[in-house]
mmCIF file of C-alpha atoms and ligand atoms in Angstrom:
data_model
loop_
_atom_site.group_PDB
_atom_site.id
_atom_site.type_symbol
_atom_site.label_atom_id
_atom_site.label_comp_id
_atom_site.label_asym_id
_atom_site.label_seq_id
_atom_site.Cartn_x
_atom_site.Cartn_y
_atom_site.Cartn_z
ATOM 1 C CA UNK A 1288 1.956 21.017 0.933
ATOM 2 C CA UNK A 1289 2.167 24.638 1.960
ATOM 3 C CA UNK A 1290 1.700 26.227 5.376
ATOM 4 C CA UNK A 1291 -1.215 24.857 7.353
ATOM 5 C CA UNK A 1292 -3.993 27.042 8.655
ATOM 6 C CA UNK A 1293 -6.459 25.869 11.293
ATOM 7 C CA UNK A 1294 -8.980 25.355 8.490
ATOM 8 C CA UNK A 1295 -6.613 22.965 6.735
ATOM 9 C CA UNK A 1296 -6.531 20.833 9.842
ATOM 10 C CA UNK A 1297 -10.209 20.115 9.506
ATOM 11 C CA UNK A 1298 -10.198 19.587 5.750
ATOM 12 C CA UNK A 1299 -7.026 17.647 5.120
ATOM 13 C CA UNK A 1300 -7.764 14.380 6.820
ATOM 14 C CA UNK A 1301 -7.612 14.678 10.579
ATOM 15 C CA UNK A 1302 -5.373 15.866 13.363
ATOM 16 C CA UNK A 1303 -2.199 14.063 12.265
ATOM 17 C CA UNK A 1304 -1.462 16.341 9.305
ATOM 18 C CA UNK A 1305 1.790 17.618 10.743
ATOM 19 C CA UNK A 1306 3.100 14.183 11.559
ATOM 20 C CA UNK A 1307 6.634 13.170 10.648
ATOM 21 C CA UNK A 1308 5.066 11.164 7.832
ATOM 22 C CA UNK A 1309 3.394 14.265 6.380
ATOM 23 C CA UNK A 1310 6.565 16.307 6.811
ATOM 24 C CA UNK A 1311 8.768 13.707 5.086
ATOM 25 C CA UNK A 1312 6.181 13.405 2.312
ATOM 26 C CA UNK A 1313 6.323 17.186 1.887
ATOM 27 C CA UNK A 1314 10.068 16.984 1.359
ATOM 28 C CA UNK A 1315 11.085 18.433 4.726
ATOM 29 C CA UNK A 1316 14.598 17.677 5.982
ATOM 30 C CA UNK A 1317 14.130 15.699 9.206
ATOM 31 C CA UNK A 1318 16.581 14.524 11.866
ATOM 32 C CA UNK A 1319 15.419 10.960 11.212
ATOM 33 C CA UNK A 1320 12.867 9.421 8.871
ATOM 34 C CA UNK A 1321 9.409 8.280 9.981
ATOM 35 C CA UNK A 1322 9.135 4.479 9.905
ATOM 36 C CA UNK A 1323 6.294 2.028 9.234
ATOM 37 C CA UNK A 1324 6.153 -1.372 7.531
ATOM 38 C CA UNK A 1325 3.961 -2.674 4.758
ATOM 39 C CA UNK A 1326 2.065 -5.682 6.219
ATOM 40 C CA UNK A 1327 3.011 -4.618 9.737
ATOM 41 C CA UNK A 1328 -0.406 -5.919 10.799
ATOM 42 C CA UNK A 1329 -0.574 -9.591 9.990
ATOM 43 C CA UNK A 1330 0.843 -13.017 10.385
ATOM 44 C CA UNK A 1331 4.203 -12.040 11.904
ATOM 45 C CA UNK A 1332 2.276 -11.092 15.091
ATOM 46 C CA UNK A 1333 1.064 -13.876 17.425
ATOM 47 C CA UNK A 1334 -1.644 -11.559 18.767
ATOM 48 C CA UNK A 1335 -2.917 -11.187 15.173
ATOM 49 C CA UNK A 1336 -2.985 -14.948 14.607
ATOM 50 C CA UNK A 1337 -4.928 -15.416 17.834
ATOM 51 C CA UNK A 1338 -7.456 -12.717 16.974
ATOM 52 C CA UNK A 1339 -8.010 -14.090 13.474
ATOM 53 C CA UNK A 1340 -8.795 -17.654 14.623
ATOM 54 C CA UNK A 1341 -12.182 -18.686 13.254
ATOM 55 C CA UNK A 1342 -12.680 -15.547 11.147
ATOM 56 C CA UNK A 1343 -11.955 -15.426 7.419
ATOM 57 C CA UNK A 1344 -9.723 -12.651 6.129
ATOM 58 C CA UNK A 1345 -12.562 -10.871 4.320
ATOM 59 C CA UNK A 1346 -14.924 -11.235 7.274
ATOM 60 C CA UNK A 1347 -12.215 -9.703 9.494
ATOM 61 C CA UNK A 1348 -11.814 -6.790 7.052
ATOM 62 C CA UNK A 1349 -15.546 -5.980 7.353
ATOM 63 C CA UNK A 1350 -15.723 -6.124 11.171
ATOM 64 C CA UNK A 1351 -14.833 -2.664 12.566
ATOM 65 C CA UNK A 1352 -13.779 -3.833 16.037
ATOM 66 C CA UNK A 1353 -11.413 -6.423 14.532
ATOM 67 C CA UNK A 1354 -10.061 -3.973 11.951
ATOM 68 C CA UNK A 1355 -9.420 -1.447 14.706
ATOM 69 C CA UNK A 1356 -7.688 -3.879 17.027
ATOM 70 C CA UNK A 1357 -5.561 -5.495 14.278
ATOM 71 C CA UNK A 1358 -4.498 -2.097 12.907
ATOM 72 C CA UNK A 1359 -3.473 -0.945 16.395
ATOM 73 C CA UNK A 1360 -1.501 -4.095 17.308
ATOM 74 C CA UNK A 1361 1.733 -3.182 15.469
ATOM 75 C CA UNK A 1362 1.472 0.453 16.579
ATOM 76 C CA UNK A 1363 1.434 -0.593 20.233
ATOM 77 C CA UNK A 1364 4.036 -3.314 19.855
ATOM 78 C CA UNK A 1365 6.595 -1.622 17.579
ATOM 79 C CA UNK A 1366 6.036 2.096 18.144
ATOM 80 C CA UNK A 1367 5.883 2.753 14.387
ATOM 81 C CA UNK A 1368 5.222 6.311 13.186
ATOM 82 C CA UNK A 1369 2.111 5.395 11.166
ATOM 83 C CA UNK A 1370 -0.688 2.851 11.143
ATOM 84 C CA UNK A 1371 -1.766 1.143 7.918
ATOM 85 C CA UNK A 1372 -5.460 0.393 7.695
ATOM 86 C CA UNK A 1373 -6.113 -3.334 8.024
ATOM 87 C CA UNK A 1374 -7.984 -4.344 4.895
ATOM 88 C CA UNK A 1375 -7.194 -5.820 1.505
ATOM 89 C CA UNK A 1376 -7.063 -4.577 -2.067
ATOM 90 C CA UNK A 1377 -9.975 -6.860 -3.008
ATOM 91 C CA UNK A 1378 -12.355 -5.481 -0.335
ATOM 92 C CA UNK A 1379 -13.882 -2.841 -2.674
ATOM 93 C CA UNK A 1380 -14.210 -5.457 -5.427
ATOM 94 C CA UNK A 1381 -16.176 -7.733 -3.109
ATOM 95 C CA UNK A 1382 -18.212 -4.677 -2.096
ATOM 96 C CA UNK A 1383 -19.368 -4.168 -5.705
ATOM 97 C CA UNK A 1384 -20.557 -7.754 -5.829
ATOM 98 C CA UNK A 1385 -17.643 -9.691 -7.316
ATOM 99 C CA UNK A 1386 -17.302 -13.150 -5.816
ATOM 100 C CA UNK A 1387 -13.787 -13.315 -4.379
ATOM 101 C CA UNK A 1388 -12.273 -15.324 -1.570
ATOM 102 C CA UNK A 1389 -8.878 -14.821 0.069
ATOM 103 C CA UNK A 1390 -7.435 -18.294 0.337
ATOM 104 C CA UNK A 1391 -4.839 -18.603 3.140
ATOM 105 C CA UNK A 1392 -1.354 -19.126 1.723
ATOM 106 C CA UNK A 1393 -2.559 -18.366 -1.824
ATOM 107 C CA UNK A 1394 -4.243 -14.964 -1.960
ATOM 108 C CA UNK A 1395 -7.368 -13.651 -3.694
ATOM 109 C CA UNK A 1396 -9.269 -16.182 -5.846
ATOM 110 C CA UNK A 1397 -12.032 -14.915 -8.155
ATOM 111 C CA UNK A 1398 -14.996 -17.246 -8.785
ATOM 112 C CA UNK A 1399 -15.757 -15.932 -12.302
ATOM 113 C CA UNK A 1400 -12.792 -14.174 -13.931
ATOM 114 C CA UNK A 1401 -13.462 -10.928 -15.819
ATOM 115 C CA UNK A 1402 -12.353 -11.402 -19.436
ATOM 116 C CA UNK A 1403 -14.965 -10.129 -21.912
ATOM 117 C CA UNK A 1404 -16.669 -6.840 -22.724
ATOM 118 C CA UNK A 1405 -19.829 -8.184 -21.060
ATOM 119 C CA UNK A 1406 -17.884 -9.177 -17.928
ATOM 120 C CA UNK A 1407 -16.425 -5.672 -17.722
ATOM 121 C CA UNK A 1408 -19.778 -3.977 -18.284
ATOM 122 C CA UNK A 1409 -21.145 -5.922 -15.301
ATOM 123 C CA UNK A 1410 -18.568 -4.446 -12.882
ATOM 124 C CA UNK A 1411 -20.454 -1.606 -11.238
ATOM 125 C CA UNK A 1412 -19.216 1.538 -9.499
ATOM 126 C CA UNK A 1413 -18.525 1.577 -5.753
ATOM 127 C CA UNK A 1414 -21.038 3.583 -3.701
ATOM 128 C CA UNK A 1415 -20.249 4.904 -0.231
ATOM 129 C CA UNK A 1416 -23.016 2.727 1.189
ATOM 130 C CA UNK A 1417 -21.236 -0.422 -0.080
ATOM 131 C CA UNK A 1418 -18.437 0.212 2.410
ATOM 132 C CA UNK A 1419 -20.170 2.001 5.280
ATOM 133 C CA UNK A 1420 -18.346 -0.333 7.692
ATOM 134 C CA UNK A 1421 -14.982 0.866 6.317
ATOM 135 C CA UNK A 1422 -15.846 4.448 7.264
ATOM 136 C CA UNK A 1423 -16.838 3.233 10.748
ATOM 137 C CA UNK A 1424 -13.494 1.414 11.128
ATOM 138 C CA UNK A 1425 -11.508 4.439 9.988
ATOM 139 C CA UNK A 1426 -13.354 6.832 12.320
ATOM 140 C CA UNK A 1427 -12.867 4.469 15.242
ATOM 141 C CA UNK A 1428 -9.159 4.148 14.437
ATOM 142 C CA UNK A 1429 -8.544 7.856 14.001
ATOM 143 C CA UNK A 1430 -10.071 8.440 17.445
ATOM 144 C CA UNK A 1431 -7.792 5.776 18.987
ATOM 145 C CA UNK A 1432 -4.634 6.828 17.158
ATOM 146 C CA UNK A 1433 -4.565 10.472 18.241
ATOM 147 C CA UNK A 1434 -1.406 11.992 16.740
ATOM 148 C CA UNK A 1435 -0.364 8.882 14.840
ATOM 149 C CA UNK A 1436 -1.370 9.079 11.176
ATOM 150 C CA UNK A 1437 -3.560 6.410 9.626
ATOM 151 C CA UNK A 1438 -2.602 5.433 6.086
ATOM 152 C CA UNK A 1439 -5.542 4.311 3.966
ATOM 153 C CA UNK A 1440 -4.930 2.299 0.825
ATOM 154 C CA UNK A 1441 -6.284 0.755 -2.337
ATOM 155 C CA UNK A 1442 -5.018 -1.473 -5.112
ATOM 156 C CA UNK A 1443 -4.064 0.264 -8.355
ATOM 157 C CA UNK A 1444 -6.114 -0.542 -11.470
ATOM 158 C CA UNK A 1445 -3.448 -2.809 -13.034
ATOM 159 C CA UNK A 1446 -2.865 -4.961 -9.955
ATOM 160 C CA UNK A 1447 -6.615 -5.304 -9.342
ATOM 161 C CA UNK A 1448 -7.161 -6.180 -13.020
ATOM 162 C CA UNK A 1449 -4.501 -8.876 -12.838
ATOM 163 C CA UNK A 1450 -6.470 -10.723 -10.124
ATOM 164 C CA UNK A 1451 -9.806 -10.298 -11.906
ATOM 165 C CA UNK A 1452 -8.495 -11.465 -15.291
ATOM 166 C CA UNK A 1453 -6.271 -14.312 -14.085
ATOM 167 C CA UNK A 1454 -8.859 -15.450 -11.538
ATOM 168 C CA UNK A 1455 -6.179 -15.533 -8.842
ATOM 169 C CA UNK A 1456 -2.510 -14.924 -8.121
ATOM 170 C CA UNK A 1457 -0.150 -15.369 -11.072
ATOM 171 C CA UNK A 1458 3.567 -15.030 -11.730
ATOM 172 C CA UNK A 1459 3.580 -14.142 -15.433
ATOM 173 C CA UNK A 1460 0.232 -12.332 -15.718
ATOM 174 C CA UNK A 1461 0.003 -13.846 -19.205
ATOM 175 C CA UNK A 1462 -3.800 -13.713 -19.519
ATOM 176 C CA UNK A 1463 -3.753 -10.157 -18.229
ATOM 177 C CA UNK A 1464 -1.260 -9.073 -20.869
ATOM 178 C CA UNK A 1465 -3.024 -11.095 -23.583
ATOM 179 C CA UNK A 1466 -6.250 -9.162 -22.922
ATOM 180 C CA UNK A 1467 -4.315 -5.885 -22.793
ATOM 181 C CA UNK A 1468 -2.726 -6.493 -26.207
ATOM 182 C CA UNK A 1469 -5.632 -8.145 -28.011
ATOM 183 C CA UNK A 1470 -8.678 -6.255 -26.653
ATOM 184 C CA UNK A 1471 -7.473 -2.733 -25.846
ATOM 185 C CA UNK A 1472 -11.011 -1.312 -25.673
ATOM 186 C CA UNK A 1473 -12.124 -3.934 -23.149
ATOM 187 C CA UNK A 1474 -8.861 -3.421 -21.275
ATOM 188 C CA UNK A 1475 -9.232 0.342 -20.990
ATOM 189 C CA UNK A 1476 -12.888 0.037 -19.981
ATOM 190 C CA UNK A 1477 -11.931 -2.365 -17.179
ATOM 191 C CA UNK A 1478 -9.035 -0.233 -15.929
ATOM 192 C CA UNK A 1479 -11.142 2.933 -16.065
ATOM 193 C CA UNK A 1480 -13.835 1.283 -13.931
ATOM 194 C CA UNK A 1481 -11.226 -0.051 -11.481
ATOM 195 C CA UNK A 1482 -9.731 3.438 -11.208
ATOM 196 C CA UNK A 1483 -13.182 4.762 -10.242
ATOM 197 C CA UNK A 1484 -13.575 2.003 -7.652
ATOM 198 C CA UNK A 1485 -10.120 2.590 -6.138
ATOM 199 C CA UNK A 1486 -10.619 6.353 -6.030
ATOM 200 C CA UNK A 1487 -14.015 5.937 -4.363
ATOM 201 C CA UNK A 1488 -12.539 3.512 -1.803
ATOM 202 C CA UNK A 1489 -9.732 5.972 -1.002
ATOM 203 C CA UNK A 1490 -12.179 8.893 -0.700
ATOM 204 C CA UNK A 1491 -14.266 6.945 1.811
ATOM 205 C CA UNK A 1492 -11.133 6.427 3.934
ATOM 206 C CA UNK A 1493 -10.032 10.064 3.613
ATOM 207 C CA UNK A 1494 -13.504 11.433 4.350
ATOM 208 C CA UNK A 1495 -13.559 9.297 7.512
ATOM 209 C CA UNK A 1496 -10.247 10.817 8.646
ATOM 210 C CA UNK A 1497 -7.332 8.855 7.166
ATOM 211 C CA UNK A 1498 -4.244 11.122 7.050
ATOM 212 C CA UNK A 1499 -2.522 9.669 3.985
ATOM 213 C CA UNK A 1500 -3.121 7.041 1.315
ATOM 214 C CA UNK A 1501 -1.028 4.507 -0.526
ATOM 215 C CA UNK A 1502 -1.930 3.087 -3.934
ATOM 216 C CA UNK A 1503 -0.446 -0.402 -4.330
ATOM 217 C CA UNK A 1504 0.477 -1.357 -7.894
ATOM 218 C CA UNK A 1505 2.327 -4.408 -6.641
ATOM 219 C CA UNK A 1506 2.582 -6.233 -9.971
ATOM 220 C CA UNK A 1507 3.242 -3.308 -12.358
ATOM 221 C CA UNK A 1508 6.944 -4.215 -12.383
ATOM 222 C CA UNK A 1509 6.174 -7.048 -14.816
ATOM 223 C CA UNK A 1510 5.429 -4.526 -17.570
ATOM 224 C CA UNK A 1511 7.786 -2.790 -19.998
ATOM 225 C CA UNK A 1512 7.949 0.978 -19.651
ATOM 226 C CA UNK A 1513 6.187 1.439 -23.007
ATOM 227 C CA UNK A 1514 3.309 -0.869 -22.058
ATOM 228 C CA UNK A 1515 3.036 0.682 -18.606
ATOM 229 C CA UNK A 1516 2.841 4.150 -20.164
ATOM 230 C CA UNK A 1517 0.180 3.156 -22.685
ATOM 231 C CA UNK A 1518 -2.032 0.717 -20.806
ATOM 232 C CA UNK A 1519 -1.665 1.512 -17.110
ATOM 233 C CA UNK A 1520 -0.362 4.978 -16.272
ATOM 234 C CA UNK A 1521 -3.448 6.949 -17.458
ATOM 235 C CA UNK A 1522 -5.630 4.907 -15.113
ATOM 236 C CA UNK A 1523 -3.357 5.321 -12.091
ATOM 237 C CA UNK A 1524 -3.251 9.039 -12.919
ATOM 238 C CA UNK A 1525 -7.046 9.059 -12.827
ATOM 239 C CA UNK A 1526 -6.999 7.689 -9.271
ATOM 240 C CA UNK A 1527 -4.690 10.428 -7.983
ATOM 241 C CA UNK A 1528 -6.514 13.099 -10.008
ATOM 242 C CA UNK A 1529 -9.721 12.092 -8.211
ATOM 243 C CA UNK A 1530 -7.990 12.903 -4.893
ATOM 244 C CA UNK A 1531 -6.847 16.359 -5.959
ATOM 245 C CA UNK A 1532 -9.168 18.044 -3.444
ATOM 246 C CA UNK A 1533 -7.423 16.471 -0.452
ATOM 247 C CA UNK A 1534 -4.096 17.919 0.675
ATOM 248 C CA UNK A 1535 -2.795 14.688 2.179
ATOM 249 C CA UNK A 1536 0.349 12.717 1.384
ATOM 250 C CA UNK A 1537 -0.188 10.162 -1.365
ATOM 251 C CA UNK A 1538 2.206 7.253 -1.918
ATOM 252 C CA UNK A 1539 2.480 5.108 -5.033
ATOM 253 C CA UNK A 1540 4.243 1.756 -4.686
ATOM 254 C CA UNK A 1541 5.083 -1.269 -6.795
ATOM 255 C CA UNK A 1542 7.537 -4.169 -6.767
ATOM 256 C CA UNK A 1543 10.308 -4.570 -9.358
ATOM 257 C CA UNK A 1544 9.565 -1.116 -10.759
ATOM 258 C CA UNK A 1545 13.163 0.132 -11.160
ATOM 259 C CA UNK A 1546 12.583 0.782 -14.864
ATOM 260 C CA UNK A 1547 9.170 2.410 -14.238
ATOM 261 C CA UNK A 1548 9.909 4.715 -11.316
ATOM 262 C CA UNK A 1549 9.842 7.951 -13.282
ATOM 263 C CA UNK A 1550 6.638 6.985 -15.093
ATOM 264 C CA UNK A 1551 5.072 6.038 -11.754
ATOM 265 C CA UNK A 1552 6.030 9.437 -10.355
ATOM 266 C CA UNK A 1553 4.011 10.848 -13.240
ATOM 267 C CA UNK A 1554 0.903 9.162 -11.851
ATOM 268 C CA UNK A 1555 0.778 12.116 -9.468
ATOM 269 C CA UNK A 1556 1.516 10.825 -5.963
ATOM 270 C CA UNK A 1557 3.564 12.959 -3.578
ATOM 271 C CA UNK A 1558 5.840 10.014 -2.649
ATOM 272 C CA UNK A 1559 7.161 7.120 -4.748
ATOM 273 C CA UNK A 1560 7.629 3.757 -3.017
ATOM 274 C CA UNK A 1561 10.712 1.781 -4.006
ATOM 275 C CA UNK A 1562 11.466 -1.913 -3.529
ATOM 276 C CA UNK A 1563 14.916 -3.107 -2.423
ATOM 277 C CA UNK A 1564 16.381 -3.496 -5.916
ATOM 278 C CA UNK A 1565 17.306 0.165 -6.465
ATOM 279 C CA UNK A 1566 19.148 2.206 -3.782
ATOM 280 C CA UNK A 1567 17.026 5.139 -2.598
ATOM 281 C CA UNK A 1568 19.476 7.823 -3.763
ATOM 282 C CA UNK A 1569 19.538 6.274 -7.236
ATOM 283 C CA UNK A 1570 15.732 5.946 -7.175
ATOM 284 C CA UNK A 1571 15.426 9.631 -6.212
ATOM 285 C CA UNK A 1572 17.707 10.497 -9.151
ATOM 286 C CA UNK A 1573 15.593 8.411 -11.538
ATOM 287 C CA UNK A 1574 12.418 10.250 -10.541
ATOM 288 C CA UNK A 1575 13.937 13.671 -11.138
ATOM 289 C CA UNK A 1576 15.440 14.589 -7.769
ATOM 290 C CA UNK A 1577 12.413 16.456 -6.418
ATOM 291 C CA UNK A 1578 10.048 13.733 -5.164
ATOM 292 C CA UNK A 1579 10.336 12.055 -1.736
ATOM 293 C CA UNK A 1580 10.752 8.283 -1.629
ATOM 294 C CA UNK A 1581 9.589 5.470 0.635
ATOM 295 C CA UNK A 1582 11.395 2.199 1.307
ATOM 296 C CA UNK A 1583 13.418 0.090 0.949
ATOM 297 C CA UNK A 1584 14.936 -2.594 3.195
ATOM 298 C CA UNK A 1585 14.682 -6.070 1.660
ATOM 299 C CA UNK A 1586 12.129 -7.871 3.900
ATOM 300 C CA UNK A 1587 14.305 -11.003 3.688
ATOM 301 C CA UNK A 1588 17.148 -9.149 5.462
ATOM 302 C CA UNK A 1589 14.985 -9.261 8.610
ATOM 303 C CA UNK A 1590 15.524 -13.046 8.668
ATOM 304 C CA UNK A 1591 19.334 -12.549 8.929
ATOM 305 C CA UNK A 1592 21.475 -11.966 12.044
ATOM 306 C CA UNK A 1593 21.208 -8.573 13.770
ATOM 307 C CA UNK A 1594 24.605 -7.191 12.585
ATOM 308 C CA UNK A 1595 23.481 -7.695 8.967
ATOM 309 C CA UNK A 1596 20.119 -6.083 9.710
ATOM 310 C CA UNK A 1597 21.714 -3.128 11.496
ATOM 311 C CA UNK A 1598 24.185 -2.506 8.663
ATOM 312 C CA UNK A 1599 21.356 -2.671 6.106
ATOM 313 C CA UNK A 1600 19.069 -0.331 8.075
ATOM 314 C CA UNK A 1601 21.881 2.206 8.428
ATOM 315 C CA UNK A 1602 22.603 2.008 4.703
ATOM 316 C CA UNK A 1603 18.932 2.583 3.788
ATOM 317 C CA UNK A 1604 18.740 5.595 6.127
ATOM 318 C CA UNK A 1605 21.992 7.009 4.666
ATOM 319 C CA UNK A 1606 20.766 6.579 1.087
ATOM 320 C CA UNK A 1607 17.421 8.081 2.126
ATOM 321 C CA UNK A 1608 19.224 11.190 3.416
ATOM 322 C CA UNK A 1609 20.400 11.810 -0.148
ATOM 323 C CA UNK A 1610 16.787 11.797 -1.396
ATOM 324 C CA UNK A 1611 14.472 14.831 -1.130
ATOM 325 C CA UNK A 1612 12.461 13.304 1.728
ATOM 326 C CA UNK A 1613 12.380 9.695 2.973
ATOM 327 C CA UNK A 1614 9.836 7.484 4.720
ATOM 328 C CA UNK A 1615 11.571 4.360 6.051
ATOM 329 C CA UNK A 1616 9.830 1.102 5.121
ATOM 330 C CA UNK A 1617 10.603 -2.307 3.709
ATOM 331 C CA UNK A 1618 10.822 -2.820 -0.044
ATOM 332 C CA UNK A 1619 7.678 -5.005 0.183
ATOM 333 C CA UNK A 1620 5.525 -6.509 2.950
ATOM 334 C CA UNK A 1621 6.753 -8.111 6.181
ATOM 335 C CA UNK A 1622 7.279 -11.846 5.583
ATOM 336 C CA UNK A 1623 5.101 -14.015 7.861
ATOM 337 C CA UNK A 1624 8.183 -15.753 9.383
ATOM 338 C CA UNK A 1625 9.695 -12.465 10.587
ATOM 339 C CA UNK A 1626 10.458 -12.298 14.326
ATOM 340 C CA UNK A 1627 8.318 -9.383 15.558
ATOM 341 C CA UNK A 1628 11.017 -8.434 18.107
ATOM 342 C CA UNK A 1629 13.332 -7.745 15.180
ATOM 343 C CA UNK A 1630 10.775 -5.300 13.746
ATOM 344 C CA UNK A 1631 10.613 -3.501 17.088
ATOM 345 C CA UNK A 1632 14.400 -3.314 17.170
ATOM 346 C CA UNK A 1633 14.492 -1.852 13.650
ATOM 347 C CA UNK A 1634 12.038 0.870 14.706
ATOM 348 C CA UNK A 1635 14.211 1.657 17.761
ATOM 349 C CA UNK A 1636 17.315 1.796 15.570
ATOM 350 C CA UNK A 1637 15.744 4.144 13.001
ATOM 351 C CA UNK A 1638 14.449 6.347 15.828
ATOM 352 C CA UNK A 1639 17.977 6.554 17.287
ATOM 353 C CA UNK A 1640 19.728 7.588 14.062
HETATM 354 O O1 CP3 B 2907 -0.391 -4.276 7.314
HETATM 355 C C1 CP3 B 2907 -0.731 -3.929 6.169
HETATM 356 O O2 CP3 B 2907 0.063 -3.687 5.241
HETATM 357 C C2 CP3 B 2907 -2.224 -3.717 5.897
HETATM 358 C C3 CP3 B 2907 -2.901 -4.805 5.417
HETATM 359 C C4 CP3 B 2907 -2.827 -5.270 3.977
HETATM 360 C C5 CP3 B 2907 -3.262 -6.554 3.649
HETATM 361 N N1 CP3 B 2907 -3.294 -6.664 2.289
HETATM 362 C C6 CP3 B 2907 -3.664 -7.561 4.622
HETATM 363 C C7 CP3 B 2907 -3.581 -8.974 4.249
HETATM 364 C C8 CP3 B 2907 -2.504 -4.604 2.785
HETATM 365 C C9 CP3 B 2907 -1.952 -3.221 2.580
HETATM 366 C C10 CP3 B 2907 -2.815 -5.506 1.730
HETATM 367 C C11 CP3 B 2907 -2.699 -5.178 0.314
HETATM 368 C C12 CP3 B 2907 -2.614 -6.264 -0.667
HETATM 369 N N2 CP3 B 2907 -3.376 -7.405 -0.752
HETATM 370 C C13 CP3 B 2907 -1.769 -6.228 -1.787
HETATM 371 C C14 CP3 B 2907 -0.844 -5.097 -2.117
HETATM 372 C C15 CP3 B 2907 0.340 -5.117 -1.226
HETATM 373 C C16 CP3 B 2907 1.341 -6.171 -1.539
HETATM 374 O O3 CP3 B 2907 1.597 -6.982 -0.655
HETATM 375 O O4 CP3 B 2907 1.892 -6.147 -2.637
HETATM 376 C C17 CP3 B 2907 -1.979 -7.401 -2.516
HETATM 377 C C18 CP3 B 2907 -1.265 -7.809 -3.776
HETATM 378 C C19 CP3 B 2907 -3.003 -8.141 -1.864
HETATM 379 C C20 CP3 B 2907 -3.599 -9.435 -2.258
HETATM 380 C C21 CP3 B 2907 -3.375 -10.426 -1.189
HETATM 381 N N3 CP3 B 2907 -4.164 -10.528 -0.080
HETATM 382 C C22 CP3 B 2907 -2.296 -11.347 -1.044
HETATM 383 C C23 CP3 B 2907 -1.196 -11.546 -2.049
HETATM 384 C C24 CP3 B 2907 -2.474 -11.995 0.181
HETATM 385 C C25 CP3 B 2907 -1.556 -13.000 0.855
HETATM 386 C C26 CP3 B 2907 -1.993 -14.412 0.666
HETATM 387 C C27 CP3 B 2907 -1.278 -15.325 1.656
HETATM 388 O O5 CP3 B 2907 -1.983 -15.943 2.475
HETATM 389 O O6 CP3 B 2907 -0.045 -15.411 1.598
HETATM 390 C C28 CP3 B 2907 -3.637 -11.477 0.761
HETATM 391 C C29 CP3 B 2907 -4.189 -11.836 2.082
HETATM 392 C C30 CP3 B 2907 -3.810 -10.891 3.148
HETATM 393 N N4 CP3 B 2907 -3.976 -9.547 3.077
HETATM 394 C C31 CP3 B 2907 -3.290 -11.216 4.424
HETATM 395 C C32 CP3 B 2907 -3.153 -10.017 5.123
HETATM 396 C C33 CP3 B 2907 -2.692 -9.821 6.550
HETATM 397 C C34 CP3 B 2907 -3.006 -12.622 4.930
HETATM 398 C C35 CP3 B 2907 -4.323 -13.221 5.329
HETATM 399 C C36 CP3 B 2907 -4.259 -14.010 6.605
HETATM 400 O O7 CP3 B 2907 -3.763 -13.517 7.630
HETATM 401 O O8 CP3 B 2907 -4.793 -15.128 6.555
#
């Protein structure tokens, strides 16, 4: 991102464009990194569990006042440098008419898996009107957040496809890969449609004032580099290409992607998210030494004693200083058993470094 003019401030996603998050994502050298946590809003917070009583996950995601309150909870409690929009990667899929439920303790379950050319042809595009409530939630949040940036998000085509093809969560993604290898035309048609849906979902959030977006390809790490390059990368590239008109930070994240990091950088995001398996300085080297990184404390470390946590946080910040820009985060989402006071303490520590 170049120098900002007043016009940019109105066209680049709201008032928080010069936030620490935006500056780190632009590769600026900062005294300390901005910090937020994937899944910072959620089951680790008692106030979240109370608010969610009696409301299903997907119902909560479509209720602007709940979305607003749940998104703000971790900002108030922890003093993080960014809010992540409370939603789910399957929200836009439900919005185009797919029958999906989020089963507590399991994850998204799809009533009729998508596995044939006819199934794929029946998946329609996402229209703005399908998610009018999402725009309402984002606008409400941006007004409440003031200077704090709101990060919008979507699932990447591969991770979304894995749920639709498997019919639910899966470890091996065997059916997903079987379709990919045996029916490449059906595969590419599905991923192309999912890329359109994700891009449309992100544009709705950006048009309503989100200051940054993250594309979650959580399960891409199960693929070889060659398969990722052939079957997945072009579709993730299409998502970022569709956002070319917005000068906002874009983050691309997956789990277990040590061997894919450079290919993922090629998808076109301004920041590459890294899980805990690869140190940030090494990750920065693997992606060519010019792209900022986000991560990468192992979320399980937060269940250890404070001296272990403190040492690990300091190490991540040190390694991040050797990368061309760093946004402090975990290497994946906050685990539900995490003590929220520990998260607050981590934010205070990062802010003090
Ligand atoms: O705080 C945040 O990060 C924002 C909220 C957020 C949720 N889902 C809320 C949620 C985000 C960014 C997501 C993305 C998401 N959803 C991903 C990509 C990120 C990742 O974790 O890799 C994936 C793979 C999903 C699919 C999904 N939805 C899973 C695996 C689960 C967990 C199932 C469970 O119960 O363990 C969900 C449900 C979900 N999404 C919850 C939350 C807070 C838990 C629902 C609850 O509170 O009952």
